[in-house]
Amino acid sequence: MTVTATGTRTESAARRYLKMAAKGLWGMASRRKRMSEDSSPLARVLNLVDLTLLGVGSTLGLGVYVLAGQVANEMAGPGVLISFLLAAVSSFFAGLCYAEFASRVPKAGSAYVYAYVAVGEVAAFIIGWTLILEYAIGTASVTRGVSTYVDKLADYRISNWFTEHLPLNTPTLAAYPDFFSFGIIVLMTGLLAFGVKESSVVNNILTFLNLGTATVAVVTSAIYANPSNWALAPHTNTDTGKTDLGGFLPYGVKGIVEGAGTCFFGFVGFDCIATTSEEAKNPRRNIPWAIVLSLSIITITYCSIAIVLTMLLPYYELDRAAPFTEAFKGMQLMAVMWIVSVGAIFALTTSLLGTMIPLPRIMYAMAQDGLLFSIFARVDGWTKTPLIATVVAGGLSGVLALIFDLDQLIEMMSIGTLLAYTVVCMCVLILRYTDTRSRGSPPNEKSEPITFTRSVGALVNLERAATPSKLTTGAAGVLVFAEILLTLALCVLLKLAGNDLYDDPKPWLGSLLALLVPLIVVVLMLGQQPKANVSQLAFSVPGLPYIPALSLFLNLYLMVNLKVETWVRFLVWMLIGTVLYFSYSLRHSTERLLEIAEKKRGAAAPTAPNGVSNGSGGAHPELNDLPMSVLEGRTYL
Ligand SMILES: NC(=[NH2+])NCCC[C@H](N)C(=O)O
């Protein structure tokens, strides 16, 4: 008897602990950031032109001077134009989602903040932590791009000297310590620490010069263009014996799709605009429009380049590393060749600014929320920049650029970007179909009880609700979740099918349809759900839920195509993040402390209007550090 009693007691204690743990985990994961219209200590100085040029500058980089030639030569032939258009469409989809969020949340931190207000703390931490890696590796690799390019212009004298005198000869490390890259990062960190307006002026000048040289390259190539290069006959290379096919699409749809995957990375970088929300004038209007405008300029530039380059020479004769430079050299147009070479350096420098600006701002945003060390949230009184975060970010990227073999790390950048795009697009779906009244506080009016039958009916909006309610919010949540799972499964299947899909698709058709049909049904059902009114937003994504659904598909597809090693490295980084989250962030999370403070205030009401920073933290000494003002006027989105 006693044994049973103890057994039952232990069991119920175990169940109680499990329940508590589950509740704690759920509370942690679903804790969302509340917004307040408090002013930012950062300087609000960037206007629409600055923001647009920031987007163009950070995005147009190696893409202009390398990608078009490389993709045409290796994958798509003249069809590289369609590859760029496909990449543009998928980047636009993501860009529209960023634009909508920027008009909802005018805060520094981009995808990190968006996830925090829409999904919850854990998702936000994951995305913030991933973005730190993305931008650090992005910065290091763009700098390495500058240094390699300058080395090439100097006839490889720099690399020859260093490999001879200071070789590193260690796997995972670079061939030699790249002091040139390190120096560039130090210089840029200095500029960024000095002020964001100053950095933006430099960016504006360099971006104009970059667009200018790109125009020179396009116009010169257009003068010498030969449209018959789009309708070549098959050609056999006498040296290698390889036959290059002719026509506009020598490698068909497969070549175009493969090329689009590479071209996509030419469009990475515009999200930089969304990290500067606290430094933008009228961010709710200017940031969304800057994203759309810069993506339009970038698409026009890339497509013009793809057209003229493939008309200038037969695609198989284009140089893979520096197509314009080599083509103009071959045509004895030395002045144009030099203009284009210098233009490439401008382009890379602005790309570099574009990767260096976001990193400290993400760190700043996370530190402000208590998820990273508070020292990163300090803003210098004179420069009005997050000075310490800027210097630490520069140091981190500098070391990466100095000694690491970046070819091995470059794909980690892609994971970060794609994950951020995916999360932002998911957040748009969630927020649009959410009854905001049902989040945080219960709705005032009495509603009918939610029964199982009503919930099932809500999946197709049987009651024809015109605005989101608690019931339809739940249904939309289930549908979005199902959509994500089905899209992911479809992408994995497409990856497994690989080239078979082009050569012999029959064996795969059954399983493809088994995923595609339910996915389409789920998206159509989501289309039936009532949407929140967004008329007050300066920008909202059109074509919901179809555009975010396509965006989700494209991003996940590119993600499953990354190398396994990349995923393993990413998991290691995430593991480090998990340790940090549980040992630091969870305890210091401002939102969590606010929740505790509010509970205490509720208990002590009505006498303690400000309740916390009077040294009464008690069991939560961290509360004493919480400024009173943060408790006031905060609402869920
Ligand atoms: N956040 C980044 N990873 N930025 C890198 C931008 C690279 C740029 N799109 C280029 O073609 O050179």
XYZ file of C-alpha atoms and ligand atoms in Angstrom:
649
model
C 0.000 0.000 0.000
C 2.694 2.447 1.084
C 4.695 1.608 -2.003
C 1.751 2.467 -4.210
C 1.120 5.684 -2.335
C 4.755 6.782 -2.663
C 4.720 5.628 -6.269
C 1.655 7.750 -7.001
C 3.170 10.682 -5.173
C 6.434 10.448 -7.126
C 4.527 10.027 -10.320
C 2.357 13.039 -9.709
C 5.425 15.070 -8.684
C 7.155 13.977 -11.874
C 4.089 14.941 -13.861
C 3.948 18.276 -12.104
C 7.596 18.982 -12.920
C 7.097 17.931 -16.512
C 4.101 20.193 -16.744
C 6.059 23.060 -15.233
C 8.965 22.481 -17.599
C 6.624 22.371 -20.600
C 4.907 25.532 -19.417
C 8.246 27.240 -18.881
C 9.502 26.213 -22.315
C 6.307 27.341 -23.989
C 6.382 30.629 -22.084
C 9.964 31.180 -23.190
C 9.348 30.288 -26.828
C 6.142 32.273 -27.164
C 7.236 35.365 -25.251
C 6.845 38.159 -27.749
C 8.294 41.611 -27.806
C 5.908 44.463 -27.230
C 6.381 47.618 -29.165
C 6.586 51.088 -27.803
C 6.981 54.288 -29.759
C 9.957 55.336 -27.607
C 12.578 57.414 -29.309
C 15.893 55.864 -30.220
C 19.283 57.126 -29.034
C 20.635 56.561 -32.547
C 20.762 59.490 -34.970
C 17.736 59.664 -37.302
C 19.513 61.025 -40.357
C 18.959 58.735 -43.370
C 16.449 59.840 -45.999
C 14.823 57.861 -48.820
C 17.733 58.480 -51.224
C 20.331 57.439 -48.622
C 18.366 54.300 -47.826
C 17.848 53.355 -51.467
C 21.524 53.845 -52.277
C 22.419 51.865 -49.181
C 20.353 48.982 -50.553
C 21.841 49.287 -54.044
C 25.374 49.676 -52.692
C 25.225 46.696 -50.384
C 23.631 44.449 -52.969
C 25.450 45.273 -56.208
C 28.862 43.789 -55.702
C 30.742 40.936 -57.239
C 27.411 40.030 -58.801
C 27.888 42.695 -61.473
C 31.447 41.913 -62.385
C 31.611 38.155 -61.900
C 28.279 36.344 -61.637
C 26.857 37.078 -65.085
C 29.942 35.783 -66.891
C 30.394 32.814 -64.611
C 26.768 31.650 -64.788
C 26.590 32.157 -68.560
C 29.803 30.231 -69.106
C 29.264 27.398 -66.667
C 25.501 26.910 -66.459
C 22.956 28.766 -68.496
C 24.513 30.316 -71.627
C 22.635 33.452 -72.804
C 19.725 32.131 -70.681
C 21.575 33.708 -67.727
C 19.137 36.557 -68.311
C 16.273 34.303 -67.249
C 18.325 33.035 -64.304
C 18.718 36.641 -63.139
C 15.005 37.292 -63.653
C 14.095 34.210 -61.598
C 16.489 35.255 -58.842
C 15.020 38.755 -59.008
C 11.475 37.452 -58.624
C 12.348 35.360 -55.592
C 14.309 38.216 -54.017
C 11.409 40.587 -54.694
C 9.036 38.236 -52.899
C 11.283 38.267 -49.854
C 11.816 42.016 -50.262
C 8.063 42.670 -50.187
C 7.765 40.743 -46.916
C 10.629 42.786 -45.433
C 8.974 45.963 -46.668
C 5.680 45.164 -44.956
C 7.444 44.401 -41.714
C 9.513 47.534 -41.902
C 6.314 49.540 -42.044
C 4.984 47.676 -39.008
C 8.112 47.702 -36.849
C 10.399 50.722 -37.171
C 13.159 49.195 -35.026
C 16.817 48.361 -35.686
C 17.436 44.662 -36.059
C 15.520 43.618 -39.173
C 14.463 39.937 -39.252
C 15.472 39.499 -35.616
C 12.976 42.092 -34.357
C 10.320 40.969 -36.819
C 10.517 37.425 -35.455
C 10.440 38.721 -31.884
C 7.228 40.675 -32.333
C 5.476 38.078 -34.481
C 6.622 34.654 -33.302
C 8.538 34.736 -30.042
C 11.815 35.039 -28.215
C 13.363 31.709 -29.157
C 12.727 32.164 -32.880
C 14.093 35.706 -32.588
C 17.236 34.579 -30.796
C 17.851 31.866 -33.392
C 17.506 34.306 -36.251
C 19.571 37.014 -34.524
C 22.339 34.570 -33.722
C 22.290 33.280 -37.315
C 22.424 36.797 -38.722
C 25.489 37.604 -36.623
C 27.278 34.751 -38.337
C 25.874 35.670 -41.744
C 27.088 39.247 -41.600
C 30.456 38.378 -40.049
C 31.202 35.848 -42.782
C 29.648 38.169 -45.378
C 31.970 40.981 -44.300
C 35.015 38.733 -44.266
C 34.309 37.249 -47.673
C 33.488 40.543 -49.389
C 36.749 41.975 -48.002
C 38.606 38.956 -49.273
C 36.945 39.677 -52.619
C 38.435 43.202 -52.591
C 41.851 41.927 -51.635
C 41.847 39.181 -54.287
C 40.727 41.681 -56.905
C 43.423 44.212 -56.033
C 45.967 41.384 -55.991
C 44.856 40.384 -59.492
C 45.224 43.986 -60.710
C 48.724 44.012 -59.158
C 49.637 40.857 -61.089
C 49.468 38.643 -57.969
C 52.453 40.376 -56.381
C 50.779 40.655 -52.940
C 49.803 36.995 -52.667
C 53.146 35.812 -54.059
C 55.049 37.799 -51.451
C 52.936 36.579 -48.533
C 52.841 32.924 -49.617
C 56.589 32.984 -49.835
C 57.282 34.805 -46.559
C 54.321 33.968 -44.291
C 52.634 30.743 -45.411
C 50.035 29.309 -43.026
C 49.836 25.764 -44.423
C 47.083 24.610 -42.069
C 43.744 23.131 -43.095
C 40.716 25.447 -42.494
C 43.105 28.419 -42.510
C 43.894 30.677 -45.461
C 47.053 30.211 -47.548
C 48.570 33.288 -45.877
C 47.388 35.866 -43.297
C 45.535 38.458 -45.332
C 46.672 41.687 -43.668
C 45.314 43.703 -46.553
C 41.752 42.500 -45.795
C 42.260 43.083 -42.098
C 43.401 46.637 -42.803
C 40.347 47.359 -44.942
C 38.039 46.162 -42.173
C 39.823 48.301 -39.583
C 39.479 51.331 -41.861
C 35.785 50.717 -42.486
C 35.124 50.085 -38.793
C 36.630 53.504 -38.117
C 34.321 55.112 -40.659
C 31.255 53.325 -39.294
C 32.081 54.198 -35.711
C 32.417 57.830 -36.736
C 28.791 58.170 -37.750
C 26.118 56.591 -39.877
C 25.479 59.757 -41.910
C 29.164 60.030 -42.796
C 29.215 56.344 -43.759
C 26.108 56.868 -45.831
C 27.657 59.820 -47.675
C 30.670 57.662 -48.578
C 28.281 54.914 -49.630
C 26.260 57.324 -51.799
C 29.345 58.581 -53.628
C 30.746 55.085 -54.207
C 27.365 53.714 -55.281
C 26.977 56.499 -57.840
C 30.458 55.759 -59.164
C 29.617 52.064 -59.230
C 26.400 52.647 -61.171
C 28.360 54.957 -63.452
C 31.009 52.370 -64.304
C 28.341 49.691 -64.727
C 26.643 52.036 -67.231
C 29.955 52.515 -69.092
C 30.342 48.728 -69.250
C 26.778 48.239 -70.490
C 26.866 51.031 -73.098
C 30.273 50.019 -74.479
C 29.225 46.387 -74.675
C 25.940 47.400 -76.319
C 27.863 49.254 -79.044
C 29.893 46.146 -79.817
C 27.068 43.688 -79.146
C 26.312 41.046 -81.715
C 22.781 39.613 -81.300
C 23.747 36.491 -83.246
C 25.606 35.377 -80.090
C 22.166 34.404 -78.792
C 21.722 31.969 -81.669
C 25.073 30.250 -81.952
C 25.656 26.877 -83.569
C 27.170 24.097 -81.404
C 30.886 24.609 -81.006
C 33.674 22.185 -80.190
C 36.595 23.451 -78.137
C 39.755 22.354 -79.930
C 41.809 22.217 -76.689
C 39.420 20.238 -74.488
C 37.338 18.463 -77.131
C 34.210 19.580 -75.233
C 31.195 20.586 -77.299
C 29.287 23.677 -76.190
C 25.690 23.629 -77.309
C 24.189 26.565 -79.204
C 21.017 28.661 -79.104
C 19.597 30.926 -76.399
C 19.142 28.095 -73.906
C 22.019 25.695 -74.578
C 21.493 23.891 -71.268
C 17.715 24.221 -71.123
C 15.612 24.661 -68.028
C 18.113 22.803 -65.889
C 20.843 25.341 -66.705
C 18.534 28.237 -65.956
C 17.418 26.862 -62.589
C 20.965 26.015 -61.546
C 22.079 29.481 -62.650
C 19.244 31.154 -60.721
C 20.541 29.567 -57.504
C 23.896 31.282 -58.043
C 22.413 34.562 -59.301
C 20.234 34.724 -56.184
C 23.316 35.645 -54.179
C 23.836 38.676 -56.337
C 20.633 39.969 -54.735
C 21.699 39.346 -51.150
C 22.295 42.493 -49.155
C 19.194 44.703 -49.522
C 18.082 43.616 -46.038
C 20.765 45.994 -44.778
C 18.173 48.749 -45.211
C 15.882 47.093 -42.664
C 18.572 47.119 -39.982
C 18.814 50.903 -40.060
C 15.187 51.596 -39.082
C 16.185 53.576 -36.010
C 18.459 55.785 -38.085
C 15.958 56.449 -40.854
C 13.723 59.464 -41.166
C 10.087 58.368 -41.344
C 11.060 54.672 -41.338
C 7.540 53.314 -41.687
C 7.301 54.853 -45.149
C 10.900 55.239 -46.317
C 12.276 51.805 -45.475
C 9.644 49.810 -47.426
C 9.981 52.075 -50.442
C 13.757 52.025 -50.300
C 13.640 48.208 -50.391
C 11.351 48.163 -53.414
C 13.249 50.923 -55.241
C 16.671 49.436 -54.647
C 15.562 45.966 -55.738
C 14.177 47.496 -58.931
C 17.450 49.315 -59.696
C 19.438 46.161 -58.941
C 17.258 43.993 -61.196
C 17.543 46.445 -64.092
C 21.335 46.574 -63.683
C 21.838 42.812 -63.499
C 19.532 42.127 -66.439
C 21.192 44.785 -68.628
C 24.560 43.296 -67.819
C 23.388 39.774 -68.593
C 21.998 40.906 -71.971
C 25.009 42.866 -73.215
C 27.613 40.473 -71.899
C 26.139 37.438 -73.632
C 25.772 39.447 -76.844
C 29.316 40.773 -76.637
C 30.979 37.361 -76.923
C 29.836 33.770 -77.355
C 28.934 32.622 -73.841
C 31.663 29.964 -73.795
C 34.333 32.570 -74.437
C 33.395 34.708 -71.432
C 35.974 34.789 -68.654
C 34.674 33.183 -65.454
C 36.392 35.500 -62.996
C 36.410 38.912 -64.706
C 34.289 38.721 -67.886
C 34.132 42.444 -68.661
C 37.779 43.175 -67.952
C 38.971 40.286 -70.103
C 36.527 41.046 -72.923
C 37.540 44.719 -73.123
C 41.203 43.765 -72.911
C 40.683 41.377 -75.833
C 39.075 44.199 -77.801
C 41.969 46.562 -76.979
C 39.577 48.950 -75.194
C 42.097 49.641 -72.431
C 40.475 52.790 -71.008
C 37.134 51.034 -70.588
C 38.906 48.031 -69.123
C 40.457 50.203 -66.410
C 37.212 52.026 -65.688
C 35.453 48.701 -65.187
C 38.242 47.308 -63.021
C 38.136 50.291 -60.711
C 34.320 50.145 -60.739
C 34.523 46.638 -59.363
C 36.497 47.951 -56.405
C 33.831 50.621 -55.736
C 31.142 47.941 -55.948
C 32.931 45.686 -53.502
C 33.586 48.542 -51.097
C 29.913 49.486 -50.910
C 28.967 45.822 -50.528
C 31.368 45.775 -47.643
C 29.742 48.785 -45.989
C 26.429 47.050 -46.549
C 27.526 43.975 -44.630
C 29.302 45.953 -41.933
C 26.412 48.273 -41.092
C 23.926 45.541 -40.067
C 26.128 43.459 -37.757
C 26.517 45.968 -34.904
C 22.865 46.947 -35.280
C 21.665 43.393 -34.808
C 23.953 43.079 -31.784
C 22.614 46.410 -30.505
C 18.988 45.312 -30.952
C 19.601 41.989 -29.209
C 21.472 43.653 -26.373
C 18.685 46.172 -25.891
C 16.304 43.266 -25.430
C 18.673 41.678 -22.932
C 19.487 38.715 -25.182
C 23.121 39.767 -25.683
C 25.538 41.485 -23.317
C 24.226 44.936 -22.406
C 27.530 46.556 -23.313
C 26.600 46.195 -26.996
C 23.522 48.363 -26.433
C 25.635 51.375 -25.481
C 25.355 54.262 -27.891
C 28.164 56.762 -27.987
C 26.943 60.236 -27.028
C 28.975 62.024 -29.675
C 28.862 59.748 -32.738
C 25.399 58.385 -31.884
C 26.444 54.950 -33.113
C 26.530 51.646 -31.197
C 30.264 52.138 -30.802
C 31.295 49.074 -28.791
C 29.173 46.745 -30.913
C 30.734 48.297 -34.042
C 34.276 47.712 -32.807
C 33.604 44.139 -31.638
C 31.828 43.331 -34.920
C 34.780 44.740 -36.864
C 37.212 42.700 -34.766
C 35.283 39.490 -35.310
C 35.017 39.940 -39.078
C 38.610 41.163 -39.245
C 39.952 37.981 -37.658
C 37.790 35.853 -39.948
C 39.154 37.704 -42.982
C 42.715 37.589 -41.700
C 43.251 33.887 -41.219
C 40.336 31.672 -42.257
C 39.836 29.772 -45.484
C 36.634 31.512 -46.500
C 35.738 29.272 -49.408
C 34.739 26.708 -46.822
C 32.623 29.173 -44.874
C 30.925 31.068 -47.657
C 27.815 28.879 -47.737
C 27.141 29.689 -44.084
C 26.332 33.168 -45.326
C 23.648 31.703 -47.552
C 22.064 29.759 -44.705
C 21.767 32.949 -42.697
C 20.206 34.956 -45.500
C 17.791 32.235 -46.510
C 16.732 31.511 -42.950
C 16.078 35.201 -42.383
C 14.017 35.476 -45.594
C 12.041 32.367 -44.611
C 11.292 33.622 -41.130
C 10.261 37.090 -42.298
C 7.914 35.612 -44.859
C 6.450 33.261 -42.246
C 5.946 36.181 -39.874
C 4.003 38.114 -42.524
C 1.678 35.146 -42.952
C 1.194 34.771 -39.217
C 0.528 38.443 -38.534
C -1.839 38.977 -41.444
C -4.135 36.205 -40.352
C -3.986 37.071 -36.678
C -6.658 38.643 -34.563
C -4.341 41.047 -32.765
C -6.929 41.553 -30.033
C -6.633 37.893 -29.098
C -2.869 38.199 -28.558
C -1.762 39.408 -25.179
C -5.154 40.489 -23.907
C -8.473 38.641 -24.201
C -11.091 40.146 -26.520
C -13.735 42.230 -24.839
C -16.866 40.954 -26.488
C -18.306 37.628 -25.451
C -17.703 35.070 -28.154
C -19.287 31.711 -28.828
C -17.354 28.804 -27.307
C -14.810 27.273 -29.675
C -15.887 23.675 -30.267
C -14.110 20.993 -32.282
C -16.668 21.206 -35.102
C -16.300 24.976 -35.322
C -12.503 24.642 -35.378
C -12.611 22.154 -38.253
C -15.091 24.336 -40.127
C -12.809 27.323 -39.568
C -10.118 25.665 -41.699
C -12.212 26.649 -44.729
C -13.767 29.636 -42.982
C -17.193 28.006 -42.966
C -18.691 30.837 -40.952
C -17.559 33.336 -43.606
C -15.868 35.563 -41.024
C -14.746 38.850 -42.549
C -12.169 39.794 -39.916
C -9.801 37.536 -37.974
C -11.095 36.168 -34.688
C -9.560 33.840 -32.140
C -11.126 30.948 -34.048
C -9.788 31.906 -37.488
C -6.397 32.854 -36.033
C -6.064 29.306 -34.727
C -7.135 27.821 -38.053
C -4.683 30.024 -39.979
C -1.906 29.027 -37.556
C -2.542 25.348 -38.257
C -2.614 25.989 -42.012
C 0.616 28.012 -41.994
C 2.298 25.250 -40.010
C 1.018 22.608 -42.461
C 2.173 24.747 -45.370
C 5.686 25.008 -43.972
C 5.935 21.253 -43.371
C 4.588 20.345 -46.812
C 6.841 22.879 -48.549
C 9.859 21.555 -46.696
C 8.964 17.955 -47.585
C 8.484 18.931 -51.224
C 11.866 20.672 -51.336
C 13.609 17.662 -49.806
C 11.943 15.414 -52.378
C 12.997 17.700 -55.226
C 16.534 17.615 -53.900
C 16.491 13.797 -53.693
C 15.118 13.555 -57.223
C 17.880 15.890 -58.423
C 18.790 15.530 -62.082
C 16.405 12.577 -62.556
C 13.643 15.122 -62.647
C 14.981 16.492 -65.928
C 16.086 13.177 -67.412
C 13.375 10.738 -66.338
C 10.747 12.310 -64.065
C 8.243 9.409 -64.211
C 9.261 7.478 -61.062
C 9.059 10.669 -59.016
C 5.755 11.998 -60.271
C 3.570 10.034 -57.803
C 5.344 11.235 -54.675
C 5.686 14.763 -56.037
C 1.954 14.999 -56.631
C 1.253 13.463 -53.210
C 2.940 16.504 -51.671
C 2.137 19.170 -54.205
C -1.631 18.636 -54.250
C -2.108 18.879 -50.448
C 0.216 21.888 -50.431
C -1.880 23.682 -53.028
C -5.054 22.765 -51.104
C -3.599 24.124 -47.852
C -2.560 27.389 -49.523
C -6.009 27.739 -51.093
C -7.612 27.111 -47.684
C -5.362 29.777 -46.213
C -6.593 32.055 -48.973
C -10.116 31.638 -47.569
C -9.137 32.953 -44.140
C -10.075 36.501 -43.165
C -7.159 38.933 -43.127
C -6.335 41.700 -40.710
C -6.951 45.209 -41.959
C -3.662 46.705 -43.114
C -4.945 49.961 -44.560
C -3.003 51.922 -41.938
C 0.327 50.408 -43.088
C 2.469 52.387 -45.506
C 3.247 49.134 -47.314
C 1.700 45.692 -47.365
C 2.513 42.548 -49.346
C 0.070 42.056 -52.209
C -1.216 38.647 -53.326
C -1.463 37.048 -49.888
C -1.019 34.127 -49.213
C 0.356 33.233 -52.655
C 3.414 35.490 -52.795
C 4.721 34.509 -49.333
C 3.938 30.866 -50.186
C 6.108 31.051 -53.313
C 8.793 32.882 -51.406
C 8.777 30.207 -48.727
C 9.137 27.516 -51.371
C 12.035 29.198 -53.162
C 13.936 29.926 -49.946
C 13.503 26.440 -48.540
C 14.456 24.934 -51.902
C 17.718 26.874 -51.961
C 18.337 25.924 -48.333
C 17.995 22.173 -48.841
C 20.445 22.490 -51.714
C 23.254 23.713 -49.472
C 26.059 21.288 -48.653
C 25.782 18.896 -45.697
C 29.018 20.315 -44.216
C 27.386 23.739 -44.199
C 24.470 22.403 -42.177
C 26.834 20.676 -39.740
C 28.813 23.893 -39.192
C 25.564 25.766 -38.798
C 24.405 23.322 -36.119
C 27.664 23.813 -34.226
C 27.091 27.582 -34.270
C 23.538 26.995 -33.065
C 24.804 24.798 -30.246
C 27.022 27.639 -29.044
C 23.954 29.884 -29.303
C 21.891 27.493 -27.182
C 24.482 27.570 -24.419
C 24.507 31.370 -24.538
C 20.717 31.557 -24.501
C 20.305 29.373 -21.432
C 23.259 30.761 -19.542
C 22.686 34.449 -20.250
C 19.874 35.594 -22.520
C 17.019 33.778 -20.826
C 17.846 35.342 -17.470
C 18.395 38.837 -18.824
C 15.570 38.950 -21.356
C 13.936 42.370 -20.923
C 10.554 40.981 -21.948
C 10.799 38.266 -19.311
C 11.800 40.747 -16.646
C 8.911 42.937 -17.682
C 6.528 40.024 -17.292
C 7.842 39.382 -13.792
C 7.722 43.078 -12.948
C 4.164 43.320 -14.142
C 3.156 40.323 -12.088
C 4.760 41.931 -9.040
C 3.112 45.216 -9.812
C -0.241 43.439 -10.151
C 0.297 41.882 -6.745
C 1.365 45.159 -5.130
C -1.147 47.388 -6.906
C -2.405 50.025 -6.583
C 0.402 51.572 -4.522
C 3.422 50.857 -6.746
C 2.878 52.718 -9.977
C 6.345 52.067 -11.281
C 6.944 49.011 -9.280
C 10.422 47.849 -10.092
C 13.490 49.940 -10.029
C 13.116 51.023 -6.442
C 15.593 48.395 -5.382
C 12.870 45.875 -4.644
C 13.903 43.214 -7.103
C 13.796 40.588 -4.356
C 14.182 37.132 -5.890
C 14.973 38.827 -9.199
C 17.808 41.265 -8.564
C 18.038 41.864 -12.344
C 14.789 43.795 -12.033
C 16.640 46.566 -10.289
C 18.449 47.364 -13.526
C 15.236 47.739 -15.448
C 14.396 51.349 -16.252
C 10.855 52.254 -15.249
C 9.991 53.820 -18.537
C 10.085 50.480 -20.372
C 6.936 49.371 -18.600
C 4.796 52.115 -20.053
C 2.878 52.190 -23.324
C 4.004 48.864 -24.748
C 1.616 46.887 -26.889
C 1.671 43.662 -28.836
C 1.693 44.050 -32.556
N 24.897 40.410 -46.356
C 25.708 39.930 -47.258
N 26.078 38.694 -47.168
N 26.128 40.714 -48.232
C 26.937 40.287 -49.334
C 26.420 40.920 -50.562
C 27.044 40.376 -51.795
C 26.559 41.043 -53.046
N 25.212 40.701 -53.350
C 27.452 40.707 -54.208
O 27.043 40.280 -55.223
O 28.619 40.895 -54.118
